[in-house]
């Protein structure tokens, strides 16, 4: 029996696939993984603009045309890289949230939100190009974001949502989800424009202070409304 | 006087220029204006990605090489287009602010901030490509944003800053300027991610409600701190 490695393999392997076919498919999956890793390195180094099929093929040692056996197009490759970035971001946020609370509710909940927001800033500072790629990449007109990518995004918002439970317990789940998105968006705006060179990037300690101020104000606004 | 963005004719016209030379210079200024107008139309239609020297030259009826007699490069052209967008945005914000206040301080000041934030959303919705170009455009590494462009940006923040006078009268000018930038950034984040198709764009009434909530919360946070 031919053992197929990796969970995804079994999912995408048609049952009537011949042994020879399986070998081809496995090579395709390995190539796909190599391409995602190479694309991730390129994005981290040069940003989205540095992504070129020819250079990628060279880096993983395949023909340019072979790329399109492993991924549909470069857009799919970018989504795969971005999904990994979302996972890394989620890990950073959850690590930041592990610190012990030092104050009572609602201040403890607000302090957690501030910590998460600052961890988001740190991620953007240390992984600027990969972080930018999350937002700079746009699919061609008329092409929808695949569901698996939407799920990754939802998981990230879900994390903030859970934090809002303490501040907005009386709200419906739908409204909490909306507030989580808004809070994330406000912090994202502060980080994006705070680091923007065209606006003269703010010194990091100043930017941290501003994020703390805005997140605290929003958190208090929520607590007051509650 | 014939005003060119950021500088006027007299400033760029050397004093010892001959009449014939002036004619050349004037043609150059006219070409520059035609190029900015053509670039603006292209950006409004197709976004930054649609900007091509060849197509621009065709549209204004000059040789491709002649473009570089009128502007340093396409980056300068984008900055000139963006400066016009900033002026248009400022006009929208000031129109939105003309409405009569209906409540007392600090609520009146907060209501003004909300109106401005919603006007910003409207601008982004109605002029999406030109608005995106303000943030998507990056200068080549190592190239600084010219001072005349920075002044345009500062004027926009100055507008928000003035609104904060009522809420943060006791703060130093520097700190108020910082808060104006943060408030603008938070609203910008809400608008950017609210309209983002990859995150499933929010229905506009929902987005407006979220902007209202966040701006009010920040405004109240400021008033509480004051």
Coordinates of C-alpha atoms in Angstrom, one line a residue, chain A residues 11 17 19 21 30 35 49 69 80 84 97-98 103-104 108-109 120 123 135 141 159 186-187 191 203 205 210 226:
Chain A
X11 CA -8.5 14.9 1.0
X17 CA -6.4 7.4 -8.6
X19 CA -0.6 4.3 -8.0
X21 CA -1.2 9.0 -10.4
X30 CA 5.6 18.8 -2.3
X35 CA 6.6 27.2 -3.7
X49 CA 6.2 43.3 -5.8
X69 CA 0.5 22.4 -11.9
X80 CA -1.4 30.6 0.8
X84 CA 0.6 31.5 7.0
X97 CA -2.6 37.7 25.9
X98 CA -1.1 35.0 28.2
X103 CA -6.5 44.9 37.5
X104 CA -10.2 44.3 37.9
X108 CA -8.5 44.1 33.1
X109 CA -10.4 43.5 29.9
X120 CA -0.3 43.7 16.6
X123 CA 4.1 42.1 14.4
X135 CA -3.6 44.1 2.9
X141 CA -11.8 41.9 -10.4
X159 CA -9.9 36.0 19.0
X186 CA -9.1 51.2 14.3
X187 CA -5.9 49.7 15.6
X191 CA -0.5 51.0 12.9
X203 CA 8.6 57.1 16.9
X205 CA 7.1 54.8 21.9
X210 CA -1.4 56.6 21.0
X226 CA -22.9 48.4 28.6

